[in-house]
Short mmCIF file of C-alpha atoms and ligand atoms in Angstrom, two decimals:
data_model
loop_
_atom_site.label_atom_id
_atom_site.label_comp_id
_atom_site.label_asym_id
_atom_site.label_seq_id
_atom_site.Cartn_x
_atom_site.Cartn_y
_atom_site.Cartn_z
CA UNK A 1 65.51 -5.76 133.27
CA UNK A 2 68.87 -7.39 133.13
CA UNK A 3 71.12 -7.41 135.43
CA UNK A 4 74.32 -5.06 135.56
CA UNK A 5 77.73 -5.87 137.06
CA UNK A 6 78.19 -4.11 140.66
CA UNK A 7 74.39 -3.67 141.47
CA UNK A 8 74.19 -0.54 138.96
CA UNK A 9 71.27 0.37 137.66
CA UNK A 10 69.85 2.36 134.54
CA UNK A 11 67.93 4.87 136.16
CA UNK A 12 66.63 6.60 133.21
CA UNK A 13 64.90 3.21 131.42
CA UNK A 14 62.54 2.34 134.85
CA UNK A 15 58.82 2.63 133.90
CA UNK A 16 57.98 2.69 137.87
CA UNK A 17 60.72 2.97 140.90
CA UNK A 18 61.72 -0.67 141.70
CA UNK A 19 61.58 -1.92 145.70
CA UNK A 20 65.21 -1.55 145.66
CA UNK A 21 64.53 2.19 145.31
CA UNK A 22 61.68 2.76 147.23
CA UNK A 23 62.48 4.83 150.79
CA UNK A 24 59.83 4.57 153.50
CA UNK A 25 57.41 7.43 153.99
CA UNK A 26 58.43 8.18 157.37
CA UNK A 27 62.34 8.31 155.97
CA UNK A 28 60.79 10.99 153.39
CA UNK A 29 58.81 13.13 155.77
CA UNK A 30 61.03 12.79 158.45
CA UNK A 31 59.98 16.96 158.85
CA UNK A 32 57.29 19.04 156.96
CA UNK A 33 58.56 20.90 153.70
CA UNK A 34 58.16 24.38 153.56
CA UNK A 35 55.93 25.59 150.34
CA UNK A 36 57.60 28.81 149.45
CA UNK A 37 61.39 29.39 148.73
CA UNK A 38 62.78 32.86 149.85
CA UNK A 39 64.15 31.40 153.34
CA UNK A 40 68.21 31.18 152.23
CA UNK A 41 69.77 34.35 152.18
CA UNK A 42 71.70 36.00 149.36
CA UNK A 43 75.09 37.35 149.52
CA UNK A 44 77.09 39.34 147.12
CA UNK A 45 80.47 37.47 148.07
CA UNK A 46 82.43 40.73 146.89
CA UNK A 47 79.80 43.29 147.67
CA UNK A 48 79.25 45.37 151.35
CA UNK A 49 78.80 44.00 154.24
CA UNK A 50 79.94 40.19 153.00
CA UNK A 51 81.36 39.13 155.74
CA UNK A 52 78.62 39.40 158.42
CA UNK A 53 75.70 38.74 155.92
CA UNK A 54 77.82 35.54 155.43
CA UNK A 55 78.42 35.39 158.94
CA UNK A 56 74.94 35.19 159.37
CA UNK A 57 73.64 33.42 156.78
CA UNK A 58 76.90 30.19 158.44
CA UNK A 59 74.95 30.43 161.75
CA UNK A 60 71.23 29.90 160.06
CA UNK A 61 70.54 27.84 157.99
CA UNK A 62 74.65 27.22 157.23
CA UNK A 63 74.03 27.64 153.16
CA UNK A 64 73.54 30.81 151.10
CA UNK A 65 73.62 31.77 147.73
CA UNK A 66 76.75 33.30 146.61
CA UNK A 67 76.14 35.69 143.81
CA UNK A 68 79.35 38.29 142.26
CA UNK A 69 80.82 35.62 142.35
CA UNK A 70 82.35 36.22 138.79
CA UNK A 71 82.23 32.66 137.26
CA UNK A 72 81.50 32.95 133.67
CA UNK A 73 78.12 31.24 132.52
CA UNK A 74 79.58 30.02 129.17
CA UNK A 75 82.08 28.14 132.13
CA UNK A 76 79.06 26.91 134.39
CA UNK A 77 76.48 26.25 130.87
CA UNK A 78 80.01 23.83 129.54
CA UNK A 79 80.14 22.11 133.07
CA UNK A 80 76.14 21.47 132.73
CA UNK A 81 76.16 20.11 129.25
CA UNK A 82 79.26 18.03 129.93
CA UNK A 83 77.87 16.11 132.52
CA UNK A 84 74.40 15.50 131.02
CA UNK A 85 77.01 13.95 128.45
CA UNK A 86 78.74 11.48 130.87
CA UNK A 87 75.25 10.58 132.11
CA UNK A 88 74.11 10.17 128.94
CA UNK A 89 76.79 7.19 127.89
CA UNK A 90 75.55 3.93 127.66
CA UNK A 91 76.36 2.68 131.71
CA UNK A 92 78.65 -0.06 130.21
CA UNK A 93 80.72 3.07 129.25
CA UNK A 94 80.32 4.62 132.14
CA UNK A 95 81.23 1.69 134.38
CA UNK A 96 84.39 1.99 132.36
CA UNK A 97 85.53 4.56 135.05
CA UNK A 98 83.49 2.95 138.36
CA UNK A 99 84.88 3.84 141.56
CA UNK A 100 87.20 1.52 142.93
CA UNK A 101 86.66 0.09 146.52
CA UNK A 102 88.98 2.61 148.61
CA UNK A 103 89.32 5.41 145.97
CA UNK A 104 87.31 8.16 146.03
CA UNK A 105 87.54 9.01 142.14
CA UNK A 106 84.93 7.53 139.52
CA UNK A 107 81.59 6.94 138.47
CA UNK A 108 78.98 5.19 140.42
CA UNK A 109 76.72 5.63 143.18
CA UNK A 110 76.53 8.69 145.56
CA UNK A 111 78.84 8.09 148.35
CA UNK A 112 77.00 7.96 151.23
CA UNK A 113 74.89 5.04 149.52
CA UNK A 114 76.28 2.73 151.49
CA UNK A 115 74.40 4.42 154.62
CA UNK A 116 71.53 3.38 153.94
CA UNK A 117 69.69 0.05 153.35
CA UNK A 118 67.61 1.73 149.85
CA UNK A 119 69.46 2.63 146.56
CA UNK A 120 69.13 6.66 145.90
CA UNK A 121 67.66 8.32 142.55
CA UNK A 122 70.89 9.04 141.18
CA UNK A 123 74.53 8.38 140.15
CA UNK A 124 77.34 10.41 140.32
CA UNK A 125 81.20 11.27 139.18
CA UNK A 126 83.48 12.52 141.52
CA UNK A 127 87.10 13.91 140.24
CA UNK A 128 89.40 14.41 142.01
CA UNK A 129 93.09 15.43 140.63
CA UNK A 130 93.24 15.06 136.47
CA UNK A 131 90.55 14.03 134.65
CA UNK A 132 92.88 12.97 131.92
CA UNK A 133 92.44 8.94 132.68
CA UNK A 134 88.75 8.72 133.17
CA UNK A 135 87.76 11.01 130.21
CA UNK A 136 90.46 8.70 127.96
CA UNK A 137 88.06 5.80 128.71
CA UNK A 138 84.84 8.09 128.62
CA UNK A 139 85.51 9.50 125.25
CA UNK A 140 88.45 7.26 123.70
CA UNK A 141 89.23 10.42 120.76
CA UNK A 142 87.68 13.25 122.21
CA UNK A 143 88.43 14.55 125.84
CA UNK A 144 90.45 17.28 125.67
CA UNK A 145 87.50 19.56 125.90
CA UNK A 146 86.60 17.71 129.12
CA UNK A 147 89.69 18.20 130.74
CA UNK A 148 89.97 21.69 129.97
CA UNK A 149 86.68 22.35 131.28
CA UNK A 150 86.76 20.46 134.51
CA UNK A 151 90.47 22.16 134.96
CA UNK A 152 89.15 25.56 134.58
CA UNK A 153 86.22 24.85 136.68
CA UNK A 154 88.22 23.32 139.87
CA UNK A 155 90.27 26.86 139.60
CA UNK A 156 87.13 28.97 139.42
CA UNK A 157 85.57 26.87 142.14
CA UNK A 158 89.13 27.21 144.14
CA UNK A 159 88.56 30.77 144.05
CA UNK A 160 85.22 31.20 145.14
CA UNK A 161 86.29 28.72 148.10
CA UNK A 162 88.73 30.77 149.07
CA UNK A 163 87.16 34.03 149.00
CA UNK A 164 83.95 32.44 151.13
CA UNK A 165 86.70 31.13 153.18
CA UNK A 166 88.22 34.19 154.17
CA UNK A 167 84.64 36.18 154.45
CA UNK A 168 83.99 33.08 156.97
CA UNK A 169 86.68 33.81 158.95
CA UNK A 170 86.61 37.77 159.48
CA UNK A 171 82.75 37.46 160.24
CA UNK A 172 83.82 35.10 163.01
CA UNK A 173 85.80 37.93 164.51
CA UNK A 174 89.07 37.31 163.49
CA UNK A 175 91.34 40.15 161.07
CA UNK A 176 93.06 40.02 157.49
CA UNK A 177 96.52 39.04 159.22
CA UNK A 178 94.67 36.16 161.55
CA UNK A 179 92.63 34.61 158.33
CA UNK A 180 95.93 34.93 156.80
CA UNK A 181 97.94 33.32 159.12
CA UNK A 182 95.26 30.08 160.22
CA UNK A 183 97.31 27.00 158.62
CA UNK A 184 93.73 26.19 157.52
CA UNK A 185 93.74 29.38 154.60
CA UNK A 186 97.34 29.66 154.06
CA UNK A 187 97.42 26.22 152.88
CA UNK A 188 94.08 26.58 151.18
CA UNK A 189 96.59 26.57 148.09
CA UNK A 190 97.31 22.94 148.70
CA UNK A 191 93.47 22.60 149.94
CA UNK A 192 91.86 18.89 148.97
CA UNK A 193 89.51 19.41 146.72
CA UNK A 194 86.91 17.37 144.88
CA UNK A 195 84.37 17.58 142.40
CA UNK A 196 81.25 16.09 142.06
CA UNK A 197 78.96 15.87 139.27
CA UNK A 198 75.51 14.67 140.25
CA UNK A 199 72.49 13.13 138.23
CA UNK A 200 69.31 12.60 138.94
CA UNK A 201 67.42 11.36 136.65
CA UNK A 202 63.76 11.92 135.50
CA UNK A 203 61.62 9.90 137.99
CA UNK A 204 58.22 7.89 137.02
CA UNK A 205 57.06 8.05 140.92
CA UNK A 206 59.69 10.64 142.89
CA UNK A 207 57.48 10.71 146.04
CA UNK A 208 57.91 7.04 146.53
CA UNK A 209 62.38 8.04 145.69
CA UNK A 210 64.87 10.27 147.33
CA UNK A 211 67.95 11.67 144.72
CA UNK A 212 70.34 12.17 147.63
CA UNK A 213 69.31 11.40 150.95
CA UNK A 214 69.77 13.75 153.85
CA UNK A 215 73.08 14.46 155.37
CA UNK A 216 76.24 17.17 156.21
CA UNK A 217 79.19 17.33 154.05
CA UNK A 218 82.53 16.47 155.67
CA UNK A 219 84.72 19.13 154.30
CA UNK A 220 84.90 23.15 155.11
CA UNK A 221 82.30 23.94 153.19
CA UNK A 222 80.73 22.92 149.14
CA UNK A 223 80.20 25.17 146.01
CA UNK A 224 77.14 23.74 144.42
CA UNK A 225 76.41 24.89 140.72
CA UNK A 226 72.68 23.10 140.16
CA UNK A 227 70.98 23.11 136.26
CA UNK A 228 68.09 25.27 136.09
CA UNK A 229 64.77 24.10 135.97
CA UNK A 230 63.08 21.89 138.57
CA UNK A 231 65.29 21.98 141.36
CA UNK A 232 65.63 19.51 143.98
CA UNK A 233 67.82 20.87 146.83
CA UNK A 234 66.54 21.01 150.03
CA UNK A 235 68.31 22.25 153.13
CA UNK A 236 67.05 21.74 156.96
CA UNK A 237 65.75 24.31 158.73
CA UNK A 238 65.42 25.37 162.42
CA UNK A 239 62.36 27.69 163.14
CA UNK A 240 63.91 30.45 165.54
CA UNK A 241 64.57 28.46 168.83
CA UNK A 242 61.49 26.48 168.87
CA UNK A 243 63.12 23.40 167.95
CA UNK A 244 61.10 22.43 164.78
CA UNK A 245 62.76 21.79 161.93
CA UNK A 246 61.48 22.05 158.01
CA UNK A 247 63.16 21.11 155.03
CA UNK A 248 63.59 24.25 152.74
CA UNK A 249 64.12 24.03 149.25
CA UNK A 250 67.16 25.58 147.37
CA UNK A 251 65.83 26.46 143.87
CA UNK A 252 68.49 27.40 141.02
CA UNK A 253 68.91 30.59 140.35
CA UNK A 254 70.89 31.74 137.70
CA UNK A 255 72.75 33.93 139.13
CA UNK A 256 74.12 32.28 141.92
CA UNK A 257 75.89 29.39 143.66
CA UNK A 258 75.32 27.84 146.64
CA UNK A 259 77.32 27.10 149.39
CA UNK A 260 76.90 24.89 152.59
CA UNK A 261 79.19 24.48 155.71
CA UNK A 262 81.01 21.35 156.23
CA UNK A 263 81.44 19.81 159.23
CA UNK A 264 84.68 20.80 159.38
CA UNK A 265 83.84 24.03 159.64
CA UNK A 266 81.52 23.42 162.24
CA UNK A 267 84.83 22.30 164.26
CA UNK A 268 86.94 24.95 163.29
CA UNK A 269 84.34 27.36 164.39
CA UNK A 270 83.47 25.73 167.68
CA UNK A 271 80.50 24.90 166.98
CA UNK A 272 78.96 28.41 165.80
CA UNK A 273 78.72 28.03 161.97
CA UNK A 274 75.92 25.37 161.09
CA UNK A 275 76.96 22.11 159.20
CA UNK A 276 73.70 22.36 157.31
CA UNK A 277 71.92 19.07 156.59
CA UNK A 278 70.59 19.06 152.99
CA UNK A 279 69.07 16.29 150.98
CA UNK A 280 68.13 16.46 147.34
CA UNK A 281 64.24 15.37 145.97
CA UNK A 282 63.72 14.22 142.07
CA UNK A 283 61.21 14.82 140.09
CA UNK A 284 58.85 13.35 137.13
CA UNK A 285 60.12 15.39 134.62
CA UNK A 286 63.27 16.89 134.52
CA UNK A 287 66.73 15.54 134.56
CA UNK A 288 68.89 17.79 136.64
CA UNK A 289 72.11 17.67 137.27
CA UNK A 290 74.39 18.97 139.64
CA UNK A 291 78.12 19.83 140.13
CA UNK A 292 79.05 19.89 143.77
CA UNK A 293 82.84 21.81 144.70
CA UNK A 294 84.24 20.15 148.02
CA UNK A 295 86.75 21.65 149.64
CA UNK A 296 88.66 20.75 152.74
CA UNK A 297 92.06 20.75 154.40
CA UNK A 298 94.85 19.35 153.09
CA UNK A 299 95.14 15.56 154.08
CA UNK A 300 98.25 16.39 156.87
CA UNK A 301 96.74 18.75 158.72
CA UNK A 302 94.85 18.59 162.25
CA UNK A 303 91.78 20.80 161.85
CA UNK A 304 90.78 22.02 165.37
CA UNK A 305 88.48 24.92 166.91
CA UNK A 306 90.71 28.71 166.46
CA UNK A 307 92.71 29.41 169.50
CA UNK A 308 91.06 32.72 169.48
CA UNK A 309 87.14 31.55 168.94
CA UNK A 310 88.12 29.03 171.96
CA UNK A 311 89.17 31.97 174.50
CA UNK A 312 86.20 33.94 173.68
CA UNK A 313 84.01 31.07 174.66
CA UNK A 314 83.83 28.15 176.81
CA UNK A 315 87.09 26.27 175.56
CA UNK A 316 87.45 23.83 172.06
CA UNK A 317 83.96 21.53 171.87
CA UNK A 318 86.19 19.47 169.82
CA UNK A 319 89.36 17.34 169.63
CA UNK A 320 91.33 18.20 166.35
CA UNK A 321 91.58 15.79 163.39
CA UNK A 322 92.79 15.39 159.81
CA UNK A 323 90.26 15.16 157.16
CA UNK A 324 90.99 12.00 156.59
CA UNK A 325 90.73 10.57 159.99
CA UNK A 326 87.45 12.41 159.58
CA UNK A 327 86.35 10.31 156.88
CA UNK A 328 87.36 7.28 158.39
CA UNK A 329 85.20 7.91 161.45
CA UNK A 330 82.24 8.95 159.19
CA UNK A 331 82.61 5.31 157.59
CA UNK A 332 82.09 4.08 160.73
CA UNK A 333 79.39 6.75 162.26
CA UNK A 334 77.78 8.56 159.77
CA UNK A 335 76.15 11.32 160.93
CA UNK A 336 77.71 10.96 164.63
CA UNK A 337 81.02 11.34 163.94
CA UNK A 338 81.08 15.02 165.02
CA UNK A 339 79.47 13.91 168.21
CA UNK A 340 82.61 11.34 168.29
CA UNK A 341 85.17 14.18 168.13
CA UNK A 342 82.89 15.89 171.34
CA UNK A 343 85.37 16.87 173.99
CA UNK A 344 82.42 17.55 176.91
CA UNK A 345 78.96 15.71 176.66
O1 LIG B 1 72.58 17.88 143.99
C1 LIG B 1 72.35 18.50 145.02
O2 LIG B 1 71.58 19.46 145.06
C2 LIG B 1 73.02 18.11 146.31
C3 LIG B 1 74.32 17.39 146.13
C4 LIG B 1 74.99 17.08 147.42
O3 LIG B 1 74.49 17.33 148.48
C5 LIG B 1 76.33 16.47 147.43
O4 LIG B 1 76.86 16.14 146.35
O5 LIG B 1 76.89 16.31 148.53
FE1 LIG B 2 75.96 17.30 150.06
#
């Protein structure tokens, strides 16, 4: 195999996983996998009772499937086929838009790659603002239909956001003119917001490869719109007090989307909503693809615990910060960068 500029490699030509992208056993079964699906609780997002099944479903296991949730599938079948497209360009192309050190936008390896010491069964393309100058380079003479599509999406997926947002909110106690008046939804206008499109290609030997290994998001919460077929989402799971945890998986269904809590949300909650650790597993056969909807406050404003949640309970768990003083501390501390923001120990 020749080499590629910037370590990138063609994951749909391997024949067997290389070393490079081989992940201990004990990484992969860090916890037992449940066998049957069933475990993740569906909510009609406009339908009765929304805000405490959501409420519930934020506290255990902190993801759900949203369904009502009135995105078109002609919109979510476009998204699908359009990134199977990008992933399907020759990677010189595709390293055409890489991500830049210190920019967020582009083409190239998941994120959170740089975490860990193997390379992860997949690539991704994360947009954020107009996708104007990456499709130019994608698809020199034909990207308008790219940009209309990822523009309609990000205001579909905007939506959704905000109406899990608010359903969040009243389940934790709080009423219309509260959720209205938290900085964190009134701005939700000017919310940062990013979208990712994942692929993981077919895999000659996916028990020896993880697609995305396991870890929180950093934002309030994610929209996840996953292709249909194999699935490969897994979330983690507490059994009822006892401690043990099990990785459950997430299958697509086709009429829903999933969401998971952020760790933001986590802090503005005080604690009670569930940043849900997830992790995604490939497979031998299918190439799936994924399209993952972040949102999060807008860069300028400190995201603390609600004044109100706070007086009900035992004071703020956590110090306030900006998202992207958040992201900055998860550079440094991964997964303890919560524990960083800890007020009592
Ligand atoms: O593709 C998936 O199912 C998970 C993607 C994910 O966790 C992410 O993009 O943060
Ligand atoms: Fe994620």
């Amino acid at each position: 195999m020749p080499s590629l500029p910037h370590e990138h490699y063609d994951l749909h030509t391997y024949l067997h996983v290389p070393e490079s992208h081989v992940w201990p056993s004990s990484h992969l079964h860090d916890h037992p996998t449940a066998a049957g699906a069933g475990e993740i609780p569906v909510v009609d997002i406009f339908g009765p009772d929304a805000a405490s099944l959501v409420g519930a479903a934020c506290r255990s296991p902190g993801a759900f499937y949203a369904t009502g949730h009135g995105v078109s599938p002609r919109l979510l079948g476009d998204v699908e086929s359009l990134a199977r497209r990008l992933f399907s360009l020759p990677l010189r192309r595709k390293l055409l838009v890489s991500r830049r050190p210190g920019s967020v936008s582009g083409y190239g390896r998941p994120p959170l790659s740089s975490f860990f010491p193997k390379f992860m069964w997949s690539e991704g393309f994360t947009l954020v603002g107009d996708p104007l100058r990456f499709a130019s380079l994608l698809w020199p003479h034909r990207h308008h239909f790219f940009c209309e599509v990822m523009e309609e999406y990000m205001k579909e997926m905007k939506k959704v956001g905000e109406r899990v947002m608010r359903l969040m909110l009243l389940s934790l106690g709080l009423d219309e003119e509260e959720v209205d008046g938290i900085g964190a939804v009134a701005e939700l206008a000017r919310a940062a917001e990013a979208l990712q499109l994942n692929s993981y290609p077919a895999c000659p030997q996916p028990e020896r490869a993880i697609g995305m290994a396991a870890h929180t998001d950093s934002g309030f919460l994610t929209v996840l719109h996953q292709s249909a077929g194999a699935g490969g989402l897994q979330v983690l799971r507490e059994d009822g007090g006892s401690g043990l945890c099990r990785w459950v998986a997430v299958p697509p269904r086709p009429d829903a989307l999933v969401v998971n809590v952020g760790d933001l949300f986590h802090l503005l909650s005080n604690g009670r909503f569930k940043n849900v650790r997830h992790r995604a597993v490939v497979n031998r056969f299918d190439h799936r693809v994924s399209a993952a909807y972040f949102i999060g406050p807008p860069d300028h404003l400190k995201i603390g615990p609600i004044n109100k949640l706070v007086d009900m309970g035992l004071g703020p768990i956590f110090r306030p910060v900006t998202w992207p003083e958040y992201l900055g501390l998860r550079t440094r501390l991964f997964d303890k960068a919560l524990d960083a923001l800890k007020l009592h120990n």
